[in-house]
Coordinates of C-alpha atoms and ligand atoms in Angstrom, one line a residue:
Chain A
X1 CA -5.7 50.5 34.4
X2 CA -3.9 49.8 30.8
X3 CA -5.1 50.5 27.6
X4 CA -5.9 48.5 25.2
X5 CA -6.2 48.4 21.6
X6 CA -7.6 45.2 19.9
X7 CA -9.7 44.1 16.9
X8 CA -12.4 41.7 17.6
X9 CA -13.9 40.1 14.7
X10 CA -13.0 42.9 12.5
X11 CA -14.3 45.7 14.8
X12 CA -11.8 47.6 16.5
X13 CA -12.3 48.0 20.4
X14 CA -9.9 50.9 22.6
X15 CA -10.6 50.1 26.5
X16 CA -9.2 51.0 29.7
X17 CA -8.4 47.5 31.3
X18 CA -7.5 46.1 34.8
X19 CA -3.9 44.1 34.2
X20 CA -5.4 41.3 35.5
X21 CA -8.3 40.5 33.3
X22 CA -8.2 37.6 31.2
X23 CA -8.7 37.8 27.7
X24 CA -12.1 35.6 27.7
X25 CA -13.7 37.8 29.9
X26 CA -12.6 41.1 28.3
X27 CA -14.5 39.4 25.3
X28 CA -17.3 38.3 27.5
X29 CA -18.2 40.9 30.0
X30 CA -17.1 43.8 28.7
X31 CA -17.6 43.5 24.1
X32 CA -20.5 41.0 24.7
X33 CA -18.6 38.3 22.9
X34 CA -20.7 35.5 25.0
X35 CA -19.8 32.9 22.1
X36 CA -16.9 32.7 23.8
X37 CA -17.1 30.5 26.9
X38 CA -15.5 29.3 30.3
X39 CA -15.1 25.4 30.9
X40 CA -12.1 24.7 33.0
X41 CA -10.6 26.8 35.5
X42 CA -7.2 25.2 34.5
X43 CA -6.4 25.8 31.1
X44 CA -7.3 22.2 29.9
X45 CA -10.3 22.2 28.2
X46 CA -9.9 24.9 25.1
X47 CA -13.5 25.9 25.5
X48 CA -12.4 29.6 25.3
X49 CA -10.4 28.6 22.4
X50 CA -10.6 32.0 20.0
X51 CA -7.8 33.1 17.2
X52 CA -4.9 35.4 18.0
X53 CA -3.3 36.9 14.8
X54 CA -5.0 33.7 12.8
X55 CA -3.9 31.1 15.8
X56 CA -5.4 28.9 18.0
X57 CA -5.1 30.0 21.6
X58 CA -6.8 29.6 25.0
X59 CA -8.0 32.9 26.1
X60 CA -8.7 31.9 29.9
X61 CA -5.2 31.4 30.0
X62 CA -3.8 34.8 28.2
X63 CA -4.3 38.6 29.9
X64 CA -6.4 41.3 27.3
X65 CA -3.4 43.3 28.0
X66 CA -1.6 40.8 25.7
X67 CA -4.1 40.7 23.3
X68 CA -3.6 44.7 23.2
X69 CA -2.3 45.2 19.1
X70 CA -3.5 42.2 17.7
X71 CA -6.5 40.7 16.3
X72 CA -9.1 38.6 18.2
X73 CA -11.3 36.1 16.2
X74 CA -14.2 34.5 17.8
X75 CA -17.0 31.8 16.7
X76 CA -19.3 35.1 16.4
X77 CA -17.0 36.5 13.3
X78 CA -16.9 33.5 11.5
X79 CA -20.6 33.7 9.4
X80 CA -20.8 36.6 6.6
X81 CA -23.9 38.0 5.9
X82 CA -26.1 35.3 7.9
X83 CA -23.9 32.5 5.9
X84 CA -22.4 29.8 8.4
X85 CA -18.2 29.6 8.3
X86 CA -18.1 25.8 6.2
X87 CA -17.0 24.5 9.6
X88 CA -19.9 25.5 11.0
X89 CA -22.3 24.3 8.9
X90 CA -20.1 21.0 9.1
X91 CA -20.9 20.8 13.1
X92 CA -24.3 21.6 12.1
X93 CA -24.6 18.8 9.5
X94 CA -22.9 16.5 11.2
X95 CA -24.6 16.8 14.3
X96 CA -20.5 17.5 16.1
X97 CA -22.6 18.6 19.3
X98 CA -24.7 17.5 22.3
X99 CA -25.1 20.4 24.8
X100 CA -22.8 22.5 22.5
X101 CA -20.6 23.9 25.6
X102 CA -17.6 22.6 24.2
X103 CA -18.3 23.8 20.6
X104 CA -17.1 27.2 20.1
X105 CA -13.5 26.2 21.1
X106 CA -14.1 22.7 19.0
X107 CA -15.1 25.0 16.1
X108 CA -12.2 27.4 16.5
X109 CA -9.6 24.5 17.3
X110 CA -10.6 23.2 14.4
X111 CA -10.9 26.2 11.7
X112 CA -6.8 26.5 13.2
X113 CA -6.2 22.7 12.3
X114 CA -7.0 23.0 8.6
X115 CA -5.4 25.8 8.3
X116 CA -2.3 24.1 9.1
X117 CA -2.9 21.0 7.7
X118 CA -5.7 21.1 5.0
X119 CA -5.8 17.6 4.3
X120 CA -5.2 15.6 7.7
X121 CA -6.2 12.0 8.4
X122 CA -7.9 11.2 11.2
X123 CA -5.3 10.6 13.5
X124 CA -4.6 13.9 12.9
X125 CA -7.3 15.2 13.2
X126 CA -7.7 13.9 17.1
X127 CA -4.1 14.8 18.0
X128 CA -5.1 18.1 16.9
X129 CA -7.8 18.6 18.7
X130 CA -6.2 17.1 21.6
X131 CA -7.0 20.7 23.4
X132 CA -10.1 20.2 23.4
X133 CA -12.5 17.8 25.5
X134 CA -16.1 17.2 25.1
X135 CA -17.8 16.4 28.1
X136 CA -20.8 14.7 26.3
X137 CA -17.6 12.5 24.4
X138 CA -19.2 13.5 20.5
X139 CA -15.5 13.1 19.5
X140 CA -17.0 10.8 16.4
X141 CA -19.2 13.4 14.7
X142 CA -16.9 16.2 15.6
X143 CA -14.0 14.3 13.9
X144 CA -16.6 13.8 10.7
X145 CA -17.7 17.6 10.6
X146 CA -13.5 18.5 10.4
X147 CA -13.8 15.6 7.9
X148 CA -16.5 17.1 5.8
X149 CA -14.7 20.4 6.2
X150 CA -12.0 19.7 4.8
X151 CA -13.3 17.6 2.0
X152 CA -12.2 14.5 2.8
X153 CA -15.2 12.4 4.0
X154 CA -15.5 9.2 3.3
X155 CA -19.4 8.0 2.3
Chain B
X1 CA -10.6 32.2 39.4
X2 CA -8.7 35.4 38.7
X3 CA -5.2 37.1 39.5
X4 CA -4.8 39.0 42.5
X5 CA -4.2 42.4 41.0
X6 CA -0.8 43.4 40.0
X7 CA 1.3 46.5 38.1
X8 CA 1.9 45.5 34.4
X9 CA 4.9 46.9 32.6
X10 CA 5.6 45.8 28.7
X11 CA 9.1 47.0 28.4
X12 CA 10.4 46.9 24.7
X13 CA 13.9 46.5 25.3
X14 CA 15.9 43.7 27.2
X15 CA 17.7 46.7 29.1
X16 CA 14.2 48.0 30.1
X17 CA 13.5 44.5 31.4
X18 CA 16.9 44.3 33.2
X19 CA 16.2 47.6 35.0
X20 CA 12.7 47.0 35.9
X21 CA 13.9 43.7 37.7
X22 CA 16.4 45.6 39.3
X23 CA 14.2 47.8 40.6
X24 CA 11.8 45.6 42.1
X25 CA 13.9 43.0 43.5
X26 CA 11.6 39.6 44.2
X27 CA 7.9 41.6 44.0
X28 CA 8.7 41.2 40.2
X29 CA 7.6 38.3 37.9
X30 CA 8.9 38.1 34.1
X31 CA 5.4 37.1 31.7
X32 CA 6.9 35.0 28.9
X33 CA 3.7 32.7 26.8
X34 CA 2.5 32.8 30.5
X35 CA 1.1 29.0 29.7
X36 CA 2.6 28.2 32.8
X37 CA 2.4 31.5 34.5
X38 CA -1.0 32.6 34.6
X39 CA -2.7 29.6 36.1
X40 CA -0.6 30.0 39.0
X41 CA -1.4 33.6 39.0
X42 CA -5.6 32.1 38.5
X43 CA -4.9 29.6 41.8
X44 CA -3.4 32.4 43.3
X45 CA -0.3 29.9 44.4
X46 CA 1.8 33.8 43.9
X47 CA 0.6 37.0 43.8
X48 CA 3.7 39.4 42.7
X49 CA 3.3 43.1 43.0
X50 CA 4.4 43.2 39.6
X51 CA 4.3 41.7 36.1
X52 CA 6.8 42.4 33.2
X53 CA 5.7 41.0 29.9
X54 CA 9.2 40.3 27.5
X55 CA 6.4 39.6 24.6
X56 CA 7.0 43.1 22.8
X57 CA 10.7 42.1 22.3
X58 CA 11.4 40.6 18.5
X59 CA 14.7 40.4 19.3
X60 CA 14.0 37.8 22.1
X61 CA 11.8 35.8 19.1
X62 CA 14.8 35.0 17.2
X63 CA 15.8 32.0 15.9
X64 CA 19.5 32.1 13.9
X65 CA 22.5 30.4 13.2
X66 CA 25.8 31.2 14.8
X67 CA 28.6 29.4 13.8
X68 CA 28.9 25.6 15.4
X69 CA 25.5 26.9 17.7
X70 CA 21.7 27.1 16.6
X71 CA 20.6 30.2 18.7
X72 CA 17.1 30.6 19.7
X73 CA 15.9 33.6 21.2
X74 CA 14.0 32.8 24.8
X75 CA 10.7 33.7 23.5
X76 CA 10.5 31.9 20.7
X77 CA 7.1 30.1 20.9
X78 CA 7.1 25.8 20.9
X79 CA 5.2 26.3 17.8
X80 CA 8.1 29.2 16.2
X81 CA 11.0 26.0 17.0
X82 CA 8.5 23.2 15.8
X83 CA 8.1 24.6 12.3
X84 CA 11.8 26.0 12.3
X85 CA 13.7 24.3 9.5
X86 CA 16.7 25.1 11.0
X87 CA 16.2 23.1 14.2
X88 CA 15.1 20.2 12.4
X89 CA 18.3 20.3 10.4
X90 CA 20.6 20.8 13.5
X91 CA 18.7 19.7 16.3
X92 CA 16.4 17.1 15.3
X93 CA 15.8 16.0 19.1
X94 CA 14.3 19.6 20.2
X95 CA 11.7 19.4 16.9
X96 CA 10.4 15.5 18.2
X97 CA 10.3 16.7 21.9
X98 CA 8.1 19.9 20.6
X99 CA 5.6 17.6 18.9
X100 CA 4.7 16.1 22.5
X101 CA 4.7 19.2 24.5
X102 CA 1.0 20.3 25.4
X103 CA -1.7 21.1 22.8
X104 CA -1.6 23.5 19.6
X105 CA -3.4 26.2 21.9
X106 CA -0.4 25.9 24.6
X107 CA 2.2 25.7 21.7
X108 CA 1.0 28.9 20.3
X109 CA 1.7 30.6 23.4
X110 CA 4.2 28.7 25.4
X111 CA 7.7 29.6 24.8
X112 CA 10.8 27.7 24.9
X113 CA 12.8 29.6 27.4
X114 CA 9.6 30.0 29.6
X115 CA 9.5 26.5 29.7
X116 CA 13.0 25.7 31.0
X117 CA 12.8 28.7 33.3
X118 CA 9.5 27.1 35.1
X119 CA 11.5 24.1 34.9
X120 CA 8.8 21.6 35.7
X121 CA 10.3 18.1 36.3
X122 CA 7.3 16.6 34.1
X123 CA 8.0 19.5 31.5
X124 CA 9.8 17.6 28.1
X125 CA 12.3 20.1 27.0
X126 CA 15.2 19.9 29.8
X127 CA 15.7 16.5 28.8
X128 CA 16.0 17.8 25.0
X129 CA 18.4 21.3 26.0
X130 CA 20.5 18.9 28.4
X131 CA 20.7 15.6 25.7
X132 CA 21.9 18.2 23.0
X133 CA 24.7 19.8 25.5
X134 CA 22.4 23.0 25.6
X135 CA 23.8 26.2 26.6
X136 CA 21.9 29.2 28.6
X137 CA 22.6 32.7 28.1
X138 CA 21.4 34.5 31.4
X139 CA 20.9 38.1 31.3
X140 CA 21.5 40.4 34.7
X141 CA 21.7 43.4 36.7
X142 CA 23.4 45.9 34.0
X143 CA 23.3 43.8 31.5
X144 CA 26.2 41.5 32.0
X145 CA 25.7 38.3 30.5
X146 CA 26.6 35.0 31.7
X147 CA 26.4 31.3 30.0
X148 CA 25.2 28.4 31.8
X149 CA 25.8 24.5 30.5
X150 CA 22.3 22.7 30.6
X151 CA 23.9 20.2 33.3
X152 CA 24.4 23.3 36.1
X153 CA 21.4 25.1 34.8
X154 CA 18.5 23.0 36.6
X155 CA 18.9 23.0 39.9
X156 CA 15.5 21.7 41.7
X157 CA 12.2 21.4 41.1
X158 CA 11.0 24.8 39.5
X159 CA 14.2 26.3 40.6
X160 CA 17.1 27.0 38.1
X161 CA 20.3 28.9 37.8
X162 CA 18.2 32.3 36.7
X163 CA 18.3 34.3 39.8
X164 CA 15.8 37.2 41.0
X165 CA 16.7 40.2 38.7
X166 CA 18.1 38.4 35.6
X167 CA 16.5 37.0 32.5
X168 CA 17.3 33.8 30.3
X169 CA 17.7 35.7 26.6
X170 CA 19.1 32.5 24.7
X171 CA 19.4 28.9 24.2
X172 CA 22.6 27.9 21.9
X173 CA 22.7 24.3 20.7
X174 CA 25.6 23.0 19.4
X175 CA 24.6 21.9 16.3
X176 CA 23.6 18.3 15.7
X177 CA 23.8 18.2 11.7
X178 CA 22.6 14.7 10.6
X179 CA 22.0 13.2 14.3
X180 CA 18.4 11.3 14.3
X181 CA 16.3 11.3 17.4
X182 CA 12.9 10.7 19.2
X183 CA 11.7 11.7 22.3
X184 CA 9.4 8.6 24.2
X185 CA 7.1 9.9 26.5
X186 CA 4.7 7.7 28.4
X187 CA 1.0 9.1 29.5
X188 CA -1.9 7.5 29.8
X189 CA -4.4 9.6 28.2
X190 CA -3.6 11.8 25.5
X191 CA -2.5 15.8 26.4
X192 CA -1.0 14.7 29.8
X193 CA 2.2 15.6 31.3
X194 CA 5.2 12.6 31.0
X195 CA 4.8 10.0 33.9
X196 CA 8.1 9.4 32.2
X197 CA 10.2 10.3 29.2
X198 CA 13.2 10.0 27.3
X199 CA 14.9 11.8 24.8
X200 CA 17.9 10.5 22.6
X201 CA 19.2 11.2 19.8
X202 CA 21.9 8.9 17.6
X203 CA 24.9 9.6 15.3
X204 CA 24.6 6.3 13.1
X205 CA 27.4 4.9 11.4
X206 CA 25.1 2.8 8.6
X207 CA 23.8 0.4 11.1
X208 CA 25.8 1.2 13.9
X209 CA 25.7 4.1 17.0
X210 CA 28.7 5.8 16.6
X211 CA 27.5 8.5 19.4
X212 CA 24.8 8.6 22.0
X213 CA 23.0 11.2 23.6
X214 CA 20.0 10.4 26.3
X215 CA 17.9 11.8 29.0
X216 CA 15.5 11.4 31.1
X217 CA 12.1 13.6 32.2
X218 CA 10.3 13.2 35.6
X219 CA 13.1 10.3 36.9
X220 CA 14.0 13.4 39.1
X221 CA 13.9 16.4 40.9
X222 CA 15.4 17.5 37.7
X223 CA 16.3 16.5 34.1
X224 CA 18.9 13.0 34.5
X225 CA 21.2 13.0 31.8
X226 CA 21.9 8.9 31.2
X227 CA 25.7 8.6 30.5
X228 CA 26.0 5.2 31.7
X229 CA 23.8 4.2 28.8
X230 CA 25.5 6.5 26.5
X231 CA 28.9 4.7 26.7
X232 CA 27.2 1.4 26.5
X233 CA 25.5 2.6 23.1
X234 CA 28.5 3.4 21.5
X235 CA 29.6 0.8 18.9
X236 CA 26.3 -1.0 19.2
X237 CA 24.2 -2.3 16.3
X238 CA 20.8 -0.4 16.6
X239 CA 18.6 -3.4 16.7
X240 CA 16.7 -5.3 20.0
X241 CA 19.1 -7.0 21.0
X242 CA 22.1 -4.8 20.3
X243 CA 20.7 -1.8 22.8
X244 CA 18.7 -4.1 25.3
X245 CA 21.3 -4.2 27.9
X246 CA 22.7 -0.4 27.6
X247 CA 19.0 0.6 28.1
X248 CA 18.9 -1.5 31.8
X249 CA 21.0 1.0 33.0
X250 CA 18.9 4.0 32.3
X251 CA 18.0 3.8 35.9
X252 CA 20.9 3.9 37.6
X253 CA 21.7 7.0 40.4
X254 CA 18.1 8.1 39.7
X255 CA 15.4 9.2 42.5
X256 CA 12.2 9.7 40.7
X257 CA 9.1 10.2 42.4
X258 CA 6.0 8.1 43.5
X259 CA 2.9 9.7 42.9
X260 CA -0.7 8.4 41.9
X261 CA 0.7 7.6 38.3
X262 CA 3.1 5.1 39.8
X263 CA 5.6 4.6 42.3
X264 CA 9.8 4.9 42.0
X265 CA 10.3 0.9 41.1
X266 CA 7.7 1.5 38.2
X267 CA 9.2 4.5 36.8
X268 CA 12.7 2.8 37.1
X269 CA 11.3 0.1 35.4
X270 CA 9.7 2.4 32.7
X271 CA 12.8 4.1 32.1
X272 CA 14.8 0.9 30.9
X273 CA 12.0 0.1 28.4
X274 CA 11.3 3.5 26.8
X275 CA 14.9 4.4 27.1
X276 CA 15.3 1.1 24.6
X277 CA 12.4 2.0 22.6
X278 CA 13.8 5.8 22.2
X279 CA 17.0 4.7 20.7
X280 CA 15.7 2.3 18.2
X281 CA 13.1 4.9 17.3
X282 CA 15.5 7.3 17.0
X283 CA 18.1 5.2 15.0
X284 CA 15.5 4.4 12.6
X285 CA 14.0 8.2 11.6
Ligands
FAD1 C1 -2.8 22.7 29.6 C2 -1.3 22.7 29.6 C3 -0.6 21.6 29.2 C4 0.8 21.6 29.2 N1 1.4 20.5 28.8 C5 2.8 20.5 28.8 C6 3.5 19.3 28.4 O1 2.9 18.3 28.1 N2 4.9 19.4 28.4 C7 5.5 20.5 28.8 O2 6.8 20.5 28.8 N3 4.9 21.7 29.1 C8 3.5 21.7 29.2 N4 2.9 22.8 29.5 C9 3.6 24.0 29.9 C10 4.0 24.8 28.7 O3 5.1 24.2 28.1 C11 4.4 26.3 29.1 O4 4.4 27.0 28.0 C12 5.8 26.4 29.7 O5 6.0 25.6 30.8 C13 6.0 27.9 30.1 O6 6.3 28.7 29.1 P1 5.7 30.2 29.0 O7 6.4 30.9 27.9 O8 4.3 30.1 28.9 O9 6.2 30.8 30.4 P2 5.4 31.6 31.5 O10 4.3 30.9 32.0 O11 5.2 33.0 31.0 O12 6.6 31.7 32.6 C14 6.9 30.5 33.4 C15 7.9 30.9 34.5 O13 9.2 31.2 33.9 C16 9.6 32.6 34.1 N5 10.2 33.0 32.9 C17 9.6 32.9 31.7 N6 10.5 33.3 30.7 C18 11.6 33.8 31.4 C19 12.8 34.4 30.9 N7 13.1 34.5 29.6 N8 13.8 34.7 31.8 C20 13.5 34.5 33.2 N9 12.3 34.0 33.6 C21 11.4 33.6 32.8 C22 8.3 33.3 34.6 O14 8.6 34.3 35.5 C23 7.6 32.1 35.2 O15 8.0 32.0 36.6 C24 1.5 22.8 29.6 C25 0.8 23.9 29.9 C26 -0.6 23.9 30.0 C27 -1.4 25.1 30.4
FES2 S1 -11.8 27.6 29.8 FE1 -10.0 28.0 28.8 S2 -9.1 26.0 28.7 FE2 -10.9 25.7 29.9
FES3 S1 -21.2 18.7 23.2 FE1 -21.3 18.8 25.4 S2 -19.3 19.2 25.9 FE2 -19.1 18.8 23.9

């Protein structure tokens, strides 16, 4: 066992961990972080996407051992007081979802998009997301919610 | 799926890492971005007694200039090199390979020298270290160094000159001031690893290649360096029909694979026209 030190959405969390346990289900099984989800079994699909130190990363594909230091952001520590994170609300009013499996990750993916590139055109904006699949293919309203997001939707 | 368990070591010094390895002889694997690493580790394809993680090293994050050379430390993540100002100034080609490597999750994570240590033949940044006449610094037992050229560093698929108990540290690129480049790589859906790719980069003369640099990903059980082509570019103008012919001999001494994304013949074929299409791109960034 390892210990751990990591904040998760702000709270800080000290844990005895197996070496082998992979980030998404440190979050999952043992904080209760069920936002976060599994998809792939082979890194592809950025489901589990979450923030590391502000970016994007898969965390199936990283150990909680790495994580140990740093600070975790999931889809459950984006809304303050009840008040949805403007992205979203922006999946929300644009509909971005069908089942919703891929949409943490989507939402996450995305928050780490505009912060790199506040302003991108929509070719950026699927390039950037090209981490992320949908399963139900809502690419469209998902590339209008990061639209709306970012202020740049056209009516 | 999950790793088979393992003992997990975060040394903070290279020496710590060197000694570790020493101690464990071939039951020890080095953790770099682990982007490659850990879904090995998930299919259980290895199970090594023992992990070392070199990602509480700054030193190994660095990214300076030394004289002629850009040094970049081995963990420097895709991401650290892609928004590096001085690799776009000095090594243009390695910034326009990054922009096609993976996703902004895997760049995040994935580092450079994990990448030419795995040394995937579909992996896009041999063909970048061995166009820009890349050199490897290769830490071992004691903490001798050695250098490798990029040319006698890959050695097969996923095999390179890094032996059990050492550790890459550095990549030093001789600088490229004012070369332009593009990297080509052909998938068929987007976030897919190369079916084929090339990577050149130019020194122009106004409309003329005055120097030539080009490789080739996945034409190989390795990265090809193309220095038939090379020579031919030299004194060429840099429009269709000046590179045309120089690019028909991408090809030539290569082996590349057949697989289900196409057979030898194709990718010999694909190699002629994105080898042309690399050069023209690159002589007009
Ligand atoms: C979904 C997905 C898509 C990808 N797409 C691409 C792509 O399009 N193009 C591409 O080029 N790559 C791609 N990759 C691979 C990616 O570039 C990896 O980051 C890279 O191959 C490995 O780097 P790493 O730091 O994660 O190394 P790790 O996974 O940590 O290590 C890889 C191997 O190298 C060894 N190693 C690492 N560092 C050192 C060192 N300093 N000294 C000695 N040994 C070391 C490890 O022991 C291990 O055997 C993709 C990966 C994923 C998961
Ligand atoms: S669950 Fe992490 S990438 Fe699919
Ligand atoms: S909404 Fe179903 S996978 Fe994206």
């Amino acid at each position: 066992m390892t210990r751990i030190s990591v904040q998760v959405d702000g709270d800080h969390y000290t844990d005895e961990v197996e070496p082998r346990t992979l980030l998404v289900h440190y979050l999952r099984e043992r904080i209760g972080k069920t936002g976060t989800v599994v998809g792939c079994d082979t890194s592809n699909c950025g489901a589990c996407t979450v923030l590391l130190d502000g970016k994007s990363v898969k965390s199936c594909n990283m150990l909680a051992v790495q994580a140990d230091g740093h600070e975790v952001t999931t889809v459950e520590g984006l809304a303050i007081d009840g008040t949805l994170h403007p992205m979203q609300q922006a999946f929300h009013d644009k509909h971005a979802l069908q089942c919703g499996y891929c949409t943490p990750g989507m939402i996450m993916a995305s928050i780490d998009l505009l912060n790199d590139n506040p302003h991108p055109s929509e070719d950026e904006i699927r390039v950037g997301l090209e981490g992320n699949l949908c399963r139900c293919t809502g690419y469209q309203n998902i590339v209008k919610a990061v639209q709306q997001a970012a202020g740049s939707e056209q009516s | 799926m999950i790793p088979a368990p393992f003992d997990y070591l975060a040394p903070e010094s290279v020496e710590e890492v060197l000694a570790a390895l020493a101690e464990s002889g071939d039951d020890a694997k080095v953790l770099a971005g682990g982007q490659s690493l850990l879904p090995v580790l998930r299919l259980r394809l290895n199970a090594p007694e023992k992990i070392i993680d070199i990602g509480r090293i700054p030193a190994l994050r660095e990214i300076h200039e030394d004289g002629e050379y850009l040094a970049i430390g081995a963990m420097a993540t895709h991401d650290d090199v892609l928004h590096n100002a001085l690799v776009t100034e000095h090594a243009l080609l390695l910034h326009k390979t990054l922009v096609e490597v993976a996703d902004p999750q895997i760049r995040h994570r994935g580092t450079v020298g994990g990448a030419l240590v795995h040394a995937d033949p579909a992996g896009d940044l041999g063909a970048a270290a061995l166009a820009l006449d890349a050199e490897l610094v290769i830490a071992g037992p004691g903490g001798a160094t050695r250098t490798v050229a990029a040319k006698d560093f890959f050695v097969d698929i996923f095999e390179t000159a890094v032996q059990d108990g050492e550790l890459l540290t550095q990549i030093r690129i001789p600088k490229h001031t004012g070369w332009r480049a593009h990297y080509e790589k052909f998938v068929r859906v987007a976030h897919q690893w190369a079916i084929v790719a090339v990577a050149a980069t130019v020194r122009m003369d106004g409309g003329t290649i005055s120097e030539a640099r080009v490789a080739l990903t996945n034409m190989g059980s390795t990265p090809v360096r193309a220095a038939s082509v090379e020579r031919a570019l030299v004194g060429k103008p840099a429009t269709d029909d000046g590179v045309r012919e120089a690019a028909t001999l991408a090809a030539e001494g290569t082996s590349p694979p057949s697989d289900l994304n196409g057979d030898a013949a194709y990718r010999k074929h694909l190699a002629g026209v994105l080898t042309r299409r690399a050069v023209l791109a690159a002589a007009g960034e």
